[in-house]
Coordinates of C-alpha atoms in Angstrom, one line a residue:
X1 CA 0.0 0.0 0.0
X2 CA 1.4 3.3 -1.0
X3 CA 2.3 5.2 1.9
X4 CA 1.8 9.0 3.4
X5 CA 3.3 11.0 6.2
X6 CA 0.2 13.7 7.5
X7 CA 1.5 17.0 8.8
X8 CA -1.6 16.3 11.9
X9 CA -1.7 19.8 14.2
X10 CA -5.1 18.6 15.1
X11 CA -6.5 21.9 13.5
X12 CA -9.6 21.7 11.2
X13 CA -7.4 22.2 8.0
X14 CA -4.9 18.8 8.8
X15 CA -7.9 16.6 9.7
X16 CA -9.3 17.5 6.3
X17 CA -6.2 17.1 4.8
X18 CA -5.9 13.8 6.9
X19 CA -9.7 13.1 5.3
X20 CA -8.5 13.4 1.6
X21 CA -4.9 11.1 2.1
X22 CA -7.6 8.4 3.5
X23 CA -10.0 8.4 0.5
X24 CA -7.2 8.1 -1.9
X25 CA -6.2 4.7 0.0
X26 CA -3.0 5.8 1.8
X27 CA -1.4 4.1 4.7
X28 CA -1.4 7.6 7.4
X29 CA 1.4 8.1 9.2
X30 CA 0.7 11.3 10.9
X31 CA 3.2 13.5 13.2
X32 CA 2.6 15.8 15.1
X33 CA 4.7 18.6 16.7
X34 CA 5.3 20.0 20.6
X35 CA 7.0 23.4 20.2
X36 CA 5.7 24.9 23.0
X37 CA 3.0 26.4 21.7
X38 CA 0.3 27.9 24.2
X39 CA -2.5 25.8 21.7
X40 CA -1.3 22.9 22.9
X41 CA -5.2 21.6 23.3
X42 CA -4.3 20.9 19.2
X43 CA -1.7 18.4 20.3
X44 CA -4.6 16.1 22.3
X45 CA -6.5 17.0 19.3
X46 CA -4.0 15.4 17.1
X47 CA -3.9 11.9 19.3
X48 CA -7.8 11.6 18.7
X49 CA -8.1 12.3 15.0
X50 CA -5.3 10.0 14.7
X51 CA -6.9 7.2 16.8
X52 CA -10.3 8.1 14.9
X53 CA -8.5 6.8 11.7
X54 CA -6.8 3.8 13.4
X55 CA -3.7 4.7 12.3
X56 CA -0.8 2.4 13.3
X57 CA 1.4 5.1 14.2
X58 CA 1.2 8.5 15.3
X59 CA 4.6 10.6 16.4
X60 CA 4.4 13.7 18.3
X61 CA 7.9 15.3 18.2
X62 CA 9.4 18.3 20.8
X63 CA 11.2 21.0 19.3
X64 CA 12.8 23.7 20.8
X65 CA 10.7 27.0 19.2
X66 CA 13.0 29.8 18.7
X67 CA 10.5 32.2 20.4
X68 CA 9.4 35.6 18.5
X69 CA 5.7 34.5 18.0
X70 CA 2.6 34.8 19.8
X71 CA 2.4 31.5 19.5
X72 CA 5.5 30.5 21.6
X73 CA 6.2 33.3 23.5
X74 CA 4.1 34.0 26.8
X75 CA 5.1 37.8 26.8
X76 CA 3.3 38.4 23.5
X77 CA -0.6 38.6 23.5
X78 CA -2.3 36.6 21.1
X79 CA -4.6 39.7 19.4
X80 CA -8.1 39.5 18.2
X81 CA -9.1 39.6 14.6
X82 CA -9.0 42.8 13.6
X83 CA -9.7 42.1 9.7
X84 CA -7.1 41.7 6.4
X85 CA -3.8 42.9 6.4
X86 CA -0.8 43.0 4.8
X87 CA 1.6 42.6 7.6
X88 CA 2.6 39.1 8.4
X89 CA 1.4 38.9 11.7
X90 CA 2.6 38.0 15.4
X91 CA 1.2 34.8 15.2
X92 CA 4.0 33.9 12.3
X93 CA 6.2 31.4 14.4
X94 CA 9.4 31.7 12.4
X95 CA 10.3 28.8 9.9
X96 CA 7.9 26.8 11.8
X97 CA 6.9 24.7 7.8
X98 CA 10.3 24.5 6.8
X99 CA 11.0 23.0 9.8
X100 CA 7.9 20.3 9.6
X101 CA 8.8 19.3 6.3
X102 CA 12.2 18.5 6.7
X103 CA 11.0 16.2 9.8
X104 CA 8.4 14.9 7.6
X105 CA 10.7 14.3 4.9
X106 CA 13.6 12.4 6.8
X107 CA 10.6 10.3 8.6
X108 CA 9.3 9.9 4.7
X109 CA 12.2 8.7 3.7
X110 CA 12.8 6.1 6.8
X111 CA 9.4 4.7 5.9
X112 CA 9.8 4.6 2.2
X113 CA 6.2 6.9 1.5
X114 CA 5.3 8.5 -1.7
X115 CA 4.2 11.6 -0.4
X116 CA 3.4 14.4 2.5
X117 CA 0.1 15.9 3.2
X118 CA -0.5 19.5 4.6
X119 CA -2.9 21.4 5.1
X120 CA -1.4 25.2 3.8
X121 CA -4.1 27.2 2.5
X122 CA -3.3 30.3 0.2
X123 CA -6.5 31.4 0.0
X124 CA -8.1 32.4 3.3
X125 CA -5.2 32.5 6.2
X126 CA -3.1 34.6 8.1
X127 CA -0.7 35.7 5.8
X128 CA 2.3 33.2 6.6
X129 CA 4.8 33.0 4.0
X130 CA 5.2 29.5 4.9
X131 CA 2.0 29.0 3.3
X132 CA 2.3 30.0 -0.3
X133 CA 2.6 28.1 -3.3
X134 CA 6.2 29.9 -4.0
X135 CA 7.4 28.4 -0.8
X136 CA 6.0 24.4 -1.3
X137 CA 7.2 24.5 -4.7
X138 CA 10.6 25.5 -3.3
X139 CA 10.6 23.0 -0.7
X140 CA 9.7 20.7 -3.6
X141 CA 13.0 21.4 -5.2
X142 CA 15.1 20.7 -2.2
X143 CA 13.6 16.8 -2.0
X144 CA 14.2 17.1 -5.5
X145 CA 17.7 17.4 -5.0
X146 CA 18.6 17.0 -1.7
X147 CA 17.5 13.7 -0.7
X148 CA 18.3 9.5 -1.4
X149 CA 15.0 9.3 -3.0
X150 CA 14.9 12.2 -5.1
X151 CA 18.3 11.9 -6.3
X152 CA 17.3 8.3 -7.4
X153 CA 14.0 9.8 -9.0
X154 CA 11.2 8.8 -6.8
X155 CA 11.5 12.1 -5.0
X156 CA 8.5 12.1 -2.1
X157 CA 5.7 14.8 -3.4
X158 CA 3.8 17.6 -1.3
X159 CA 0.3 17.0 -1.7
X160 CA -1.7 20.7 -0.6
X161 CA -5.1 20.1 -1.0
X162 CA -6.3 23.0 0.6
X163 CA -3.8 25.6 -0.6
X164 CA -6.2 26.8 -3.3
X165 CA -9.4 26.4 -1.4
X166 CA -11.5 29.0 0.5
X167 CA -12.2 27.5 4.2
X168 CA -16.2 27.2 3.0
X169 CA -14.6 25.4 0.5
X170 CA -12.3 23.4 2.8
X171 CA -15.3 23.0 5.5
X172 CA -17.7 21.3 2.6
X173 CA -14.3 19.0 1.5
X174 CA -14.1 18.0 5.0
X175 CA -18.1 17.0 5.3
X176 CA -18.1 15.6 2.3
X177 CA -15.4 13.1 3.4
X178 CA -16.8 12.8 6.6
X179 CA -13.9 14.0 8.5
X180 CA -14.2 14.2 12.4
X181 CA -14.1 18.1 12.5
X182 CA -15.6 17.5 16.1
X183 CA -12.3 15.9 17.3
X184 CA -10.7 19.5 15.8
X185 CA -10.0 22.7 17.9
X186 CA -8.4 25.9 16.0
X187 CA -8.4 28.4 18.6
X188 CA -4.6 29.8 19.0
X189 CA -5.4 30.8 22.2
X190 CA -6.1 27.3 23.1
X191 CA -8.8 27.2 26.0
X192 CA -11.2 24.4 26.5
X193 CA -13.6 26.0 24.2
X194 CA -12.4 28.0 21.5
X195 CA -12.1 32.2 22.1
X196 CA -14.0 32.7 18.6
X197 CA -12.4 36.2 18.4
X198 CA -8.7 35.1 17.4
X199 CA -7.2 35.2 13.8
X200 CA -7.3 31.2 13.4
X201 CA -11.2 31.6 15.1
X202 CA -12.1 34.2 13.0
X203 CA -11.8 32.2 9.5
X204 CA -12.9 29.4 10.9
X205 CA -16.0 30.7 12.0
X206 CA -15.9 32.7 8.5
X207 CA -15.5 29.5 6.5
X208 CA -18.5 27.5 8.4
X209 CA -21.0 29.9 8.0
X210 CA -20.2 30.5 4.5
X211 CA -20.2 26.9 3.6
X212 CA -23.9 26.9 5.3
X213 CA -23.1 24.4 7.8
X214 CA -22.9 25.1 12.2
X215 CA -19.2 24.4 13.5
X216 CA -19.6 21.1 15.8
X217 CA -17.1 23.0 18.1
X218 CA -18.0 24.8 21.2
X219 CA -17.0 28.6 21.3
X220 CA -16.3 31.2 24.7
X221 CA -18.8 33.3 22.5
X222 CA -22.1 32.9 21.3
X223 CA -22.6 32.5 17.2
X224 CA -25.5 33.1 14.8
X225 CA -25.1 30.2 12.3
X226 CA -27.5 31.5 10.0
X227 CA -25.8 34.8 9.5
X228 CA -23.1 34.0 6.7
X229 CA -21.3 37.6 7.1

């Protein structure tokens, strides 16, 4: 069976991702990452969407963050949405993707799989460069090269399903597969229930209502489903 390492935060867009790599009959072998992040709620995520698809194994690895985001560092609020901009935001954690790949793509090449799923979205999201198509097909070009397997021509491929998909679009993918979005949390803020008034909320929140459909999450605030603004 042809095999795939799942980039698996335990956020809504990885599960779908997650969703997609199982209907194309992969074997999943998801990791998962422990960088200190104050959303660490996605990490116990992570084990259940993994042990909702009966995976055989399921890595959580600890890095060391190099600090600098309001993700990883305490002293830095995590800010509401405040709409679009053009400023990468404080929620960037620095080379966090590059760094997930290359673990993906060492662990790819231990297992001998075809391919790595995750879930970057160019579309709707915070404005990460780490997120664009420039940047995955760049990374593409260093398995390309830089690798056993690539070198050999069977270079391991990043599959983005999501990267040109609005998240209505991403939230009817995930339904449609059947995905366990209520085993998901996407609040960076990373309470029991999710703030609904953070960046990573915010689109969320956006993306269900748009796609017509209530968020099986619970939120801090309360939500009109029915308004699609």
């Amino acid at each position: 069976m042809k095999k795939a390492v799942i980039l698996l935060s335990g956020g809504m867009d990885s599960t779908t991702c997650m969703s997609v790599a199982y209907k194309e009959g992969y074997d999943m072998y998801p990791i998962s990452f422990d960088y200190n992040q104050r959303h660490k709620r996605e990490l116990e995520c992570a084990k259940n969407v993994a042990e909702f698809y009966k995976v055989k194994q399921h890595k959580i690895i600890k890095l060391d963050n190099v600090g600098g985001s309001a993700l990883t560092d305490f002293t830095i609020d995590v800010p509401d949405y405040k709409g679009d901009s053009e400023k990468i935001p404080v929620t960037y954690v620095p080379a966090r993707n590059i760094l997930f790949l290359s673990y993906a793509v060492g662990y790819g090449e231990v297992i001998d799989a075809e391919a790595i799923f995750i879930g970057v979205s160019s579309v709707d999201y915070s404005g990460y460069p780490d997120c664009r198509p420039e940047f995955i097909e760049a990374f593409q070009k260093v398995i390309n090269i830089g690798t056993k397997s690539g070198v050999e021509g069977r270079p391991i491929k990043i599959i983005t399903p999501l990267i040109n998909l609005t998240k209505a679009e991403t939230v009817k993918l995930a339904v449609k597969n059947q995905a366990p979005l209520h085993l998901t949390t996407t609040c960076y803020k990373g309470g029991e229930k999710a703030c609904g008034i953070c960046d990573s909320c915010r689109l969320r929140i956006k993306g269900f209502k748009k796609a017509g459909i209530k968020d099986p999450i619970e939120y801090e605030i309360e939500i009109d489903w029915r308004d699609n603004k």
